[in-house]
Tab-separated table of C-alpha atoms and ligand atoms in Angstrom:
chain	number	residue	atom	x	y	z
Z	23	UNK	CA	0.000	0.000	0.000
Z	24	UNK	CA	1.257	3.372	-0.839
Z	25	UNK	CA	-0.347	7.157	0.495
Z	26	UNK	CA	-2.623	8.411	-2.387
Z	27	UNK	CA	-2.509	11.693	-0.554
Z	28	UNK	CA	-0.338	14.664	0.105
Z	29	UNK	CA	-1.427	15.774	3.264
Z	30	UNK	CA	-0.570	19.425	3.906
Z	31	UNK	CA	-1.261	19.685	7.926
Z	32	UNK	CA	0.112	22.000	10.151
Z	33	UNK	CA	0.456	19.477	13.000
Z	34	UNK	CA	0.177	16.711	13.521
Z	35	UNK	CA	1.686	16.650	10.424
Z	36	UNK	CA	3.017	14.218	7.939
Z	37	UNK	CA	5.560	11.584	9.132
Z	38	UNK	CA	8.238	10.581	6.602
Z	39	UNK	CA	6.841	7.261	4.914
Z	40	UNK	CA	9.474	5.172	5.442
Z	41	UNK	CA	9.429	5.639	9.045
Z	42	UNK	CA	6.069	4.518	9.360
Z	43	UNK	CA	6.792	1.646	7.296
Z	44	UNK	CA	9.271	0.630	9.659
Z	45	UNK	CA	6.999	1.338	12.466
Z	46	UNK	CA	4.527	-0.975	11.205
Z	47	UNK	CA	6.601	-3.510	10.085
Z	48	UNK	CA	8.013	-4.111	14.036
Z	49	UNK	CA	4.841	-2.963	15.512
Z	50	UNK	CA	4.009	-6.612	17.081
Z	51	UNK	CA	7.888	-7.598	17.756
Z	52	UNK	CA	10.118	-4.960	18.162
Z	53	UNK	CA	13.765	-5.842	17.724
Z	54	UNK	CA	12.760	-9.686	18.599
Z	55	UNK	CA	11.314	-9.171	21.554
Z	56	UNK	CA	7.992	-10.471	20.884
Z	57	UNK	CA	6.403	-7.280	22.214
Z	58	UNK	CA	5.326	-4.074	20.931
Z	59	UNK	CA	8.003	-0.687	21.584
Z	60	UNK	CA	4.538	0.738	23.282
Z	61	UNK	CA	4.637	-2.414	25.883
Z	62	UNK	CA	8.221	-2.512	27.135
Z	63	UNK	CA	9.751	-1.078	30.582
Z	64	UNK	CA	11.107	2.600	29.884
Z	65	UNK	CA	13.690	1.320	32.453
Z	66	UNK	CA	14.590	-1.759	30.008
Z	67	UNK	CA	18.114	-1.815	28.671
Z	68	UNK	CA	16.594	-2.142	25.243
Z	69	UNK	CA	14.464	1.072	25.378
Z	70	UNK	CA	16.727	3.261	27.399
Z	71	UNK	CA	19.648	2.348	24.560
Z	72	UNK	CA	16.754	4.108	21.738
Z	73	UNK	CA	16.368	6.674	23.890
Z	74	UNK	CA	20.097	7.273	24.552
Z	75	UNK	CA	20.792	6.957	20.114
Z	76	UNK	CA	17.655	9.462	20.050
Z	77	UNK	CA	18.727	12.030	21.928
Z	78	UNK	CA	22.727	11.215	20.521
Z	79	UNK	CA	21.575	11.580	16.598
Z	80	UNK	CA	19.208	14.987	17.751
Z	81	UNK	CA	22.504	16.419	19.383
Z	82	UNK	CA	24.677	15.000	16.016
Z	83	UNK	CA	21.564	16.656	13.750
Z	84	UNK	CA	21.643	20.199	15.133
Z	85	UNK	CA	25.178	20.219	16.079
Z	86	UNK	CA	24.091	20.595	20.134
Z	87	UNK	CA	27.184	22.164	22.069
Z	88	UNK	CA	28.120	19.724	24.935
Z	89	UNK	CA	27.142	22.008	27.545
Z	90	UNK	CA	23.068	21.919	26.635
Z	91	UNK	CA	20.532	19.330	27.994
Z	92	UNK	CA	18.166	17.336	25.687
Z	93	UNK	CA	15.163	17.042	27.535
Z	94	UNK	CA	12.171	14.993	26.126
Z	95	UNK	CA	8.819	16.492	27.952
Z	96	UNK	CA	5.236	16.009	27.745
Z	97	UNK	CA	2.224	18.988	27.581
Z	98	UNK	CA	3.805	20.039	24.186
Z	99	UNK	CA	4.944	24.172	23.373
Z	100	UNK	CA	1.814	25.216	24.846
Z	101	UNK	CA	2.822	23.946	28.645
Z	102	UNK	CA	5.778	24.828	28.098
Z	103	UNK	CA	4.758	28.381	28.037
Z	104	UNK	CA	4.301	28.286	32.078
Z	105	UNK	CA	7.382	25.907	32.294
Z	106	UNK	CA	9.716	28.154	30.975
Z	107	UNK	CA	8.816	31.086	33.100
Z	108	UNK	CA	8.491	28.661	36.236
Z	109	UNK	CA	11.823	27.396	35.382
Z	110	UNK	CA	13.648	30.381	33.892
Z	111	UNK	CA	12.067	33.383	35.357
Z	112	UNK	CA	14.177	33.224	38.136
Z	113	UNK	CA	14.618	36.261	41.052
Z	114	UNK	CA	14.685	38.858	38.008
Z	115	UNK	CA	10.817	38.334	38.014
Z	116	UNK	CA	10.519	39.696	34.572
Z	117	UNK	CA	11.107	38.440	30.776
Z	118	UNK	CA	11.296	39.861	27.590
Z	119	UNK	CA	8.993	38.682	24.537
Z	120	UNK	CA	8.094	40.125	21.136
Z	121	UNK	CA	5.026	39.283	18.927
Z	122	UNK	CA	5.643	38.149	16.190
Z	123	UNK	CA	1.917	36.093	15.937
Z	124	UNK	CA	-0.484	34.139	17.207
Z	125	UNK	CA	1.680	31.750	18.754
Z	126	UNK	CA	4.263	34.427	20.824
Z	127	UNK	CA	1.119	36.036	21.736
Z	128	UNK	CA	-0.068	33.028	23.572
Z	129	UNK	CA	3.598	32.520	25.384
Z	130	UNK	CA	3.497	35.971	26.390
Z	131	UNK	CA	0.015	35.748	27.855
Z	132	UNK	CA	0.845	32.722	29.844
Z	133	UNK	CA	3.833	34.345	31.284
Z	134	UNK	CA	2.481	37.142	32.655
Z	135	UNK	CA	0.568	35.218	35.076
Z	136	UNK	CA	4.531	33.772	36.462
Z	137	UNK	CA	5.621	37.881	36.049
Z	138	UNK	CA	5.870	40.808	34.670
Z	139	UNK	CA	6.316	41.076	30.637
Z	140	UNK	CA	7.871	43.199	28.710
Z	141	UNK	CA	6.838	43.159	24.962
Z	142	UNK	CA	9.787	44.225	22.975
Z	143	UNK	CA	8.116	44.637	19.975
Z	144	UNK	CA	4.838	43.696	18.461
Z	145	UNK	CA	4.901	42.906	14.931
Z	146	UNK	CA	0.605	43.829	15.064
Z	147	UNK	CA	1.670	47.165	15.540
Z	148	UNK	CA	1.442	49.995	18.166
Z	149	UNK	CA	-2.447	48.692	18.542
Z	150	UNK	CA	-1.517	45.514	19.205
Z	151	UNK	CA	-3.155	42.173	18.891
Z	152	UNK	CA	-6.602	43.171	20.366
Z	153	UNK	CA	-7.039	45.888	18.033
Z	154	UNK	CA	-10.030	45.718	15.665
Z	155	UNK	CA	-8.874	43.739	12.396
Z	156	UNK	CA	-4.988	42.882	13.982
Z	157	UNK	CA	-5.830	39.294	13.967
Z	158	UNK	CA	-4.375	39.134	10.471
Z	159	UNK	CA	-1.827	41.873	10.941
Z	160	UNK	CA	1.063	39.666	11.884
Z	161	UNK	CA	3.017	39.597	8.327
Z	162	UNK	CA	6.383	40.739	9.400
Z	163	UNK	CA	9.434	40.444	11.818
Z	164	UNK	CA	10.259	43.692	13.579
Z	165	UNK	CA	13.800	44.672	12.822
Z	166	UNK	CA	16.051	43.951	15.929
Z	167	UNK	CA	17.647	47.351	15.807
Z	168	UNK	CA	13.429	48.283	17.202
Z	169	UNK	CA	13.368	45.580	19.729
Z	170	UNK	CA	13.172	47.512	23.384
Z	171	UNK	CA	15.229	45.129	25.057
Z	172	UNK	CA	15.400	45.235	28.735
Z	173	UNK	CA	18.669	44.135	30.865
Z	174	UNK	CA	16.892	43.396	33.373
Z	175	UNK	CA	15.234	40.559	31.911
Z	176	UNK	CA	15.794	37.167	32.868
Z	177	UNK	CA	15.434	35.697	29.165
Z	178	UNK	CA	13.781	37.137	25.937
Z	179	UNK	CA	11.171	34.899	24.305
Z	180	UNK	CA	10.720	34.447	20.456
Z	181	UNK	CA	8.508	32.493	18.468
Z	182	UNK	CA	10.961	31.801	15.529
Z	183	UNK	CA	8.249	30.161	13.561
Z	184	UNK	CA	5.083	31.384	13.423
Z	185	UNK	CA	2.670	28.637	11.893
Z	186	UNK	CA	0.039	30.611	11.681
Z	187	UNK	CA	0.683	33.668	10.004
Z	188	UNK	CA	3.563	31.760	7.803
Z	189	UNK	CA	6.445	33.966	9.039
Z	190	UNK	CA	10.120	32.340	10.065
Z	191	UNK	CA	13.145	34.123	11.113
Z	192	UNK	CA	15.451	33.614	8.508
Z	193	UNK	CA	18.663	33.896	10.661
Z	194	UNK	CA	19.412	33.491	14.297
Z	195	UNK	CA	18.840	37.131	16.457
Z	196	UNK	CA	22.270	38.698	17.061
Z	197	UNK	CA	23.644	38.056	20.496
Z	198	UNK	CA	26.528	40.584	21.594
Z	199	UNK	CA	27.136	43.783	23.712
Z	200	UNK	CA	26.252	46.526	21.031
Z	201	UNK	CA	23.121	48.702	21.412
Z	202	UNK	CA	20.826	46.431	19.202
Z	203	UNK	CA	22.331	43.222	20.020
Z	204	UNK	CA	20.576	40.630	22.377
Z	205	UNK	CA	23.207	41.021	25.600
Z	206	UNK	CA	24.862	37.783	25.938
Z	207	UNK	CA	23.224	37.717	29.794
Z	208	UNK	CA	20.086	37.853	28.404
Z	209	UNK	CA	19.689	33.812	27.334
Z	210	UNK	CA	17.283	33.788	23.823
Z	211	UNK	CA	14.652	31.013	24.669
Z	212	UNK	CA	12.655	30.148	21.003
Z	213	UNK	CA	9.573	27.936	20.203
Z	214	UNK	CA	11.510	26.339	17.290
Z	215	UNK	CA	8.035	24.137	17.315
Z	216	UNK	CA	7.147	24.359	13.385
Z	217	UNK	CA	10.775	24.434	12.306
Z	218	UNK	CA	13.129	22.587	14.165
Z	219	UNK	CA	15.218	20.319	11.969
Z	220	UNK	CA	14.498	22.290	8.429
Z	221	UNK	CA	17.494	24.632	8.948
Z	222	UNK	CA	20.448	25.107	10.108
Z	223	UNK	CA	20.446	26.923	13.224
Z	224	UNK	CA	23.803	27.697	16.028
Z	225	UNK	CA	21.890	26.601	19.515
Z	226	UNK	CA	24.722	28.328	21.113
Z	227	UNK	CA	22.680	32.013	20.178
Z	228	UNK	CA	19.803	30.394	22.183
Z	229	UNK	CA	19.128	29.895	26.101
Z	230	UNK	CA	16.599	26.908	25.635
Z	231	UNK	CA	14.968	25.643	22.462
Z	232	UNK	CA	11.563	24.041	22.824
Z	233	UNK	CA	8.199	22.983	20.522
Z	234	UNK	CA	6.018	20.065	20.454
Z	235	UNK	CA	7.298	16.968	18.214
Z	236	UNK	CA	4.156	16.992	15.849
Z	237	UNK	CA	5.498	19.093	13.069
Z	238	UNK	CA	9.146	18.215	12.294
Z	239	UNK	CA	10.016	15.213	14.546
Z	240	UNK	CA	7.332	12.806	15.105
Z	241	UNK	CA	4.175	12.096	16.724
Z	242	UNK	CA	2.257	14.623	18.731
Z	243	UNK	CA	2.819	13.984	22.704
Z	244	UNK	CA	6.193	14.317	22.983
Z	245	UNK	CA	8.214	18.105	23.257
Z	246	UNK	CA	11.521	18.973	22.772
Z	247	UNK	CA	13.818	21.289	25.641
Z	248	UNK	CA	17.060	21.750	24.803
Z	249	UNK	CA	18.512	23.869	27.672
Z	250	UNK	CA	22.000	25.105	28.305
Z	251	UNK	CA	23.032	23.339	31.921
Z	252	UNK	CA	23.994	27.077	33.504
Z	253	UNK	CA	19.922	27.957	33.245
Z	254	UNK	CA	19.024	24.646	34.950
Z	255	UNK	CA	18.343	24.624	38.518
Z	256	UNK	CA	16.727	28.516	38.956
Z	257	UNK	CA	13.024	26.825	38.973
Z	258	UNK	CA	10.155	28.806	41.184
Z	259	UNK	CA	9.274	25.960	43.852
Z	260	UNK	CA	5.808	26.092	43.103
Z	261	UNK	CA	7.082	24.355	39.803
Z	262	UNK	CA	5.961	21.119	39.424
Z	263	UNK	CA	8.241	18.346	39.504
Z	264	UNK	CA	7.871	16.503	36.662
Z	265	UNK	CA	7.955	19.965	34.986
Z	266	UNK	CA	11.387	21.278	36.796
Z	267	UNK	CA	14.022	21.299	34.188
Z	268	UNK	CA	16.718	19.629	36.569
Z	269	UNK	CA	14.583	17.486	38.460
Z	270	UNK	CA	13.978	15.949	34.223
Z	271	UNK	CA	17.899	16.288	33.390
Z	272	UNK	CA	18.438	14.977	36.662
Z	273	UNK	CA	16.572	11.298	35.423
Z	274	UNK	CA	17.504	11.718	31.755
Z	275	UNK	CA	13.853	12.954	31.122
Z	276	UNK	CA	13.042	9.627	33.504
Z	277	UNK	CA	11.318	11.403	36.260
Z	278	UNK	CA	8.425	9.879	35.054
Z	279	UNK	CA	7.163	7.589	32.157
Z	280	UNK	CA	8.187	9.293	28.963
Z	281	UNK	CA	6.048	9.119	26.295
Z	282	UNK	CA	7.747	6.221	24.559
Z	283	UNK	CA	6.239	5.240	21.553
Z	284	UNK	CA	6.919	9.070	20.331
Z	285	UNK	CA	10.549	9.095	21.836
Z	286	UNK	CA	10.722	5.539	19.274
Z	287	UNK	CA	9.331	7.197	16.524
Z	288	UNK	CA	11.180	10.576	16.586
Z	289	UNK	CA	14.383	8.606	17.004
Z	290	UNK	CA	13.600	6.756	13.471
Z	291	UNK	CA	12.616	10.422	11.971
Z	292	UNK	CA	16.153	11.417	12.952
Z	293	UNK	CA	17.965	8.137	11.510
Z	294	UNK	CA	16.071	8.613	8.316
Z	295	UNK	CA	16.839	12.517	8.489
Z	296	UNK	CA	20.670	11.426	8.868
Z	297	UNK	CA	20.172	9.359	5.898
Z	298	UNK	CA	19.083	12.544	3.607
Z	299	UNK	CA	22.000	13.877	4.586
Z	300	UNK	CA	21.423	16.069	7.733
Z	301	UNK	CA	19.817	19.575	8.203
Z	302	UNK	CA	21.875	21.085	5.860
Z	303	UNK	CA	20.663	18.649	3.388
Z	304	UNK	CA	17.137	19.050	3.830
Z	305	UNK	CA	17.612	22.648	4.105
Z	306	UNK	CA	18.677	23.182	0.564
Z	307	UNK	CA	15.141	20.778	0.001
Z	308	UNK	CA	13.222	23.061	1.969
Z	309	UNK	CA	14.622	26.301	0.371
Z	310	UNK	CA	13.812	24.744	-3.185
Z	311	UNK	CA	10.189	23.599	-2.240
Z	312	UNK	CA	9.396	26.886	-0.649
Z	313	UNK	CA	10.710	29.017	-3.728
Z	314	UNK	CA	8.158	26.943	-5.850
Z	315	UNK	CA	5.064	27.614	-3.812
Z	316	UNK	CA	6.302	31.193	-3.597
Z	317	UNK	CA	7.005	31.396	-7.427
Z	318	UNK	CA	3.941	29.872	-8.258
Z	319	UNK	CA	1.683	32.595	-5.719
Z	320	UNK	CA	3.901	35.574	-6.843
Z	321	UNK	CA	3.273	34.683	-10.856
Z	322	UNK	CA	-0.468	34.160	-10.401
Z	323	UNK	CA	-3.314	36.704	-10.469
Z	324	UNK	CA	-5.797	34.662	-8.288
Z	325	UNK	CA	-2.922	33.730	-5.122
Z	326	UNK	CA	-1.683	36.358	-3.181
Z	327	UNK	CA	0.713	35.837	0.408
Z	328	UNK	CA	1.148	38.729	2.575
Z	329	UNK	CA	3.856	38.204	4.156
Z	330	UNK	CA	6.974	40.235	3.974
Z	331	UNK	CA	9.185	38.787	1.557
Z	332	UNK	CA	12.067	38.694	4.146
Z	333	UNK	CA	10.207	36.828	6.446
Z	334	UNK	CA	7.842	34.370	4.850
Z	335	UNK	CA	8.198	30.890	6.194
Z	336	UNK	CA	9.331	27.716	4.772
Z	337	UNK	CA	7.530	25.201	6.413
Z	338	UNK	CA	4.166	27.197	6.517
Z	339	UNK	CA	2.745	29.084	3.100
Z	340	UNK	CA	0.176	30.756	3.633
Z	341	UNK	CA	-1.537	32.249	0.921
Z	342	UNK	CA	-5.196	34.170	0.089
Z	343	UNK	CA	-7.475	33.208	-2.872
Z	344	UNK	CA	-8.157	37.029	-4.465
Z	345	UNK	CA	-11.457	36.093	-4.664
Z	346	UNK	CA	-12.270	34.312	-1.279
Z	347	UNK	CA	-15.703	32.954	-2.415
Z	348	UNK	CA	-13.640	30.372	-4.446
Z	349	UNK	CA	-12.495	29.179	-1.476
Z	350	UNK	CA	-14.705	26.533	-0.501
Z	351	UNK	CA	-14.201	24.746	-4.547
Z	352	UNK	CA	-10.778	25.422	-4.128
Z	353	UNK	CA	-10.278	23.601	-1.225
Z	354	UNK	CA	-13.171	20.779	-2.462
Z	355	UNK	CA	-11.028	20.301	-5.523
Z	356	UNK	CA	-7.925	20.379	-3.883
Z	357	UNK	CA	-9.288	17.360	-1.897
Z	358	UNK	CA	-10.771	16.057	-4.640
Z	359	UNK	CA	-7.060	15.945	-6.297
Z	360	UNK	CA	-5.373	14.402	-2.909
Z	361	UNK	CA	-4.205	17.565	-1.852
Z	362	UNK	CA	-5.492	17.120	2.132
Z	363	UNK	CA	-5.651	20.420	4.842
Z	364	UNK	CA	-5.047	23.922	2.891
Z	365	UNK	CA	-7.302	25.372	4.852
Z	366	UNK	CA	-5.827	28.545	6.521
Z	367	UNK	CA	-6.279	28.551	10.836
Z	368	UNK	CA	-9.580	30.299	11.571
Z	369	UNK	CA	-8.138	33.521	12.870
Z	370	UNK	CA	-6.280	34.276	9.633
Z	371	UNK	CA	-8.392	32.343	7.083
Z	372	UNK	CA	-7.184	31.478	3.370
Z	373	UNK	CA	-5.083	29.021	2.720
Z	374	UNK	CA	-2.210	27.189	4.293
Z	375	UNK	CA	0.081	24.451	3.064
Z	376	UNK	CA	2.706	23.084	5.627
Z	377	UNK	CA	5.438	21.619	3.373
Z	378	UNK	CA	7.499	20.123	6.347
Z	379	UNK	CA	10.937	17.998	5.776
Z	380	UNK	CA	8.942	14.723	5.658
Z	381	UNK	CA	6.815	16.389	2.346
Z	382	UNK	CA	8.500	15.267	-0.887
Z	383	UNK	CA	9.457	17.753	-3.490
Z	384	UNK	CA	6.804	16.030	-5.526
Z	385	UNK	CA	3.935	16.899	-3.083
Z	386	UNK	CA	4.664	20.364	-3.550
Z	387	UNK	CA	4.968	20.114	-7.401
Z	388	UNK	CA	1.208	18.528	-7.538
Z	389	UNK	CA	0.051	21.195	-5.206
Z	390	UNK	CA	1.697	23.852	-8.148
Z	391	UNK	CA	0.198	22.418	-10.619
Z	392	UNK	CA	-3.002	21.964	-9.163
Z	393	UNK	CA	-3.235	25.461	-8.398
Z	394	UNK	CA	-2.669	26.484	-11.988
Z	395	UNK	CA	-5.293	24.737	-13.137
Z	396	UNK	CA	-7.843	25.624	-10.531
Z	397	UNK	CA	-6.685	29.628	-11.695
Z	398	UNK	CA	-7.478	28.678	-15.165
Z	399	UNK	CA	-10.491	26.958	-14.596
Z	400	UNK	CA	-12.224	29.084	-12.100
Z	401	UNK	CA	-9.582	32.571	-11.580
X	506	LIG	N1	3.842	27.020	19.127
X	506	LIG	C1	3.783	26.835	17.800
X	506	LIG	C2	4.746	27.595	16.933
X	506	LIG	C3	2.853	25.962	17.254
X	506	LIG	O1	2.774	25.792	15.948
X	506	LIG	C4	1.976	25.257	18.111
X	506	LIG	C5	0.971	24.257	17.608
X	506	LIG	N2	0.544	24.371	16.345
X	506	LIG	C6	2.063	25.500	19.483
X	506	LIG	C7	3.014	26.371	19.950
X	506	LIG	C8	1.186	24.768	20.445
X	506	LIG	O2	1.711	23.504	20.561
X	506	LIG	P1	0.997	22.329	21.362
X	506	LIG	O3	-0.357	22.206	20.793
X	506	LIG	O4	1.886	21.183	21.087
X	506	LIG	O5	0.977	22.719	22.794
């Protein structure tokens, strides 16, 4: 049996076929046991070696400096938003965040009930988020050189992905002691949720790295923390345990039952991503898959994207039919054609395809070409 669609989800998202091939092919004896990987002991030899070559090829994959933790969590980027400020927030009380979208906006809501906030910047403008019509007004990345960046802050808090809105940082925020420059005792902490893996990033800009695994790594249930070790240990003691960074590092991410049959499938995502050849690898993939979608909005009279060129994602195109009461047939044909989930999030509308690492080039060239056919059909 092979997939007659191309599914196009934002998360949980589309899982590289050969790992699920795999994963069905051992799913009643895994590695001769006779059991599933979902019935043996965490504490077994045999699962605590996957976990150990999970979290090894993860740190080979993004080039982790020795001196950062790989936790594997549960409650996915959105607990996380109270778990970093219980664990980083530390006696400076205070944090740093700029809005970049729907998703930042969320992290810097739940923060603010651990301390005080400081918005460095919001993308939606001086109204802000609430304002009347803002909701789609998150279509850019505010310079740094405009962030208001506080010194005081115990860690500034970016949403480098926004999957939303479609919007990605394209390079990592400069850390250094000029005027404009994130001060290197400020620690960067990033939802990398909806684009870990598809670039190449340097973790050592960043405090802490977190996101939920259902985009880029594997099945939803499992998040990512990768923390560097001098940031562990600061957590408020109302912080639950199983949610205290060092209490997790402590146990390699042990503290209680990990959510193992993710941990086993994100750990055959990475193999097979080592097999394409590594981030850099996919990362030329990604840029060429991306500049198709783009071409093929930018040439056409009925697609439109309104993001700022600079900033327009890679893993999330958004785009806008011209004429949004073709909408509904667009996305009935698209469906029609095995093209599954283009439909925008509510609070933006229009259309969204997610073209993560585990969508092939092909995907994206019937999603093209379907497109120019719906325009000359019905545009
Ligand atoms: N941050 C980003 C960038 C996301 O895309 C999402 C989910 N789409 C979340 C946070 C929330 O993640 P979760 O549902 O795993 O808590």
């Amino acid at each position: 049996m092979t997939r007659k669609v191309f599914n196009f989800s934002p998360g949980p998202a589309l899982i590289p076929e050969p790992v699920l091939r795999q994963a069905a092919d051992e799913m009643l004896d895994w590695q001769g046991t006779g059991m599933s990987v979902m019935e043996v002991s965490h504490r077994g030899k045999d699962f605590m070696a996957l976990h150990a070559r999970a979290i090894a090829d993860l740190r080979e994959l993004l080039a982790i400096p020795p001196n950062y933790k790989v936790l594997f969590m549960q409650g996915g980027a959105l607990a996380e938003n109270a778990i970093v400020p219980l664990n980083l927030m530390g006696d400076a009380g205070q944090a740093d965040y700029l809005l970049t979208g729907q998703w930042s906006l969320k992290s810097a809501r739940e923060a603010a009930r651990y301390g005080q906030v400081n918005i460095v910047a919001d993308a939606a403008g001086a109204a802000g988020a609430d304002a009347p019509g803002a909701k789609g007004a998150y279509t850019h990345i505010p310079e740094q050189s405009v962030w208001k960046l506080s010194r005081e802050a115990a860690y500034l808090h970016l949403c480098t992905s926004e999957t939303i809105e479609g919007v990605e940082f394209q390079r990592d925020p400069i850390v250094g002691l000029g005027e404009h420059e994130v001060s290197p005792d400020v620690p960067i902490v990033a939802d990398m949720s909806s684009h870990i893996l598809s670039r190449v990033i340097d973790v050592s800009r960043y405090g802490c790295l977190y996101g939920g695994a259902q985009k880029n790594i594997g099945p939803a249930g499992l998040t990512f923390v990768i923390v560097r070790e001098d940031l562990i240990g600061r957590a408020h003691r109302l912080c639950p345990s199983a949610f205290n960074y060092q209490v997790v590092a402590d146990n390699d991410s042990m503290f209680n039952t990990p959510p193992t049959f993710g941990i086993y499938l994100a750990g055959l995502v990475f193999e097979w991503l080592k097999a394409q050849g590594g981030v850099a690898a996919i990362e030329a993939i990604n840029i060429e898959k991306a500049r198709m979608l783009y071409d093929a909005i930018d040439g056409s009279g009925l697609y439109q994207n309104r993001v700022s060129r600079t900033d327009r994602s890679r893993m999330n195109v958004t785009f806008f039919l011209r004429d949004e009461r073709l909408n509904e047939a667009f996305l009935a044909d698209a469906r029609e054609a095995g093209l599954m989930n283009l439909k925008g999030h509510r609070v933006v509308g229009g259309m969204r395809a997610s073209i993560y690492n585990a969508m092939p080039i092909e995907g994206v060239r019937a999603l093209v070409a379907f497109m120019r056919d719906f325009e000359q059909r019905r545009g």
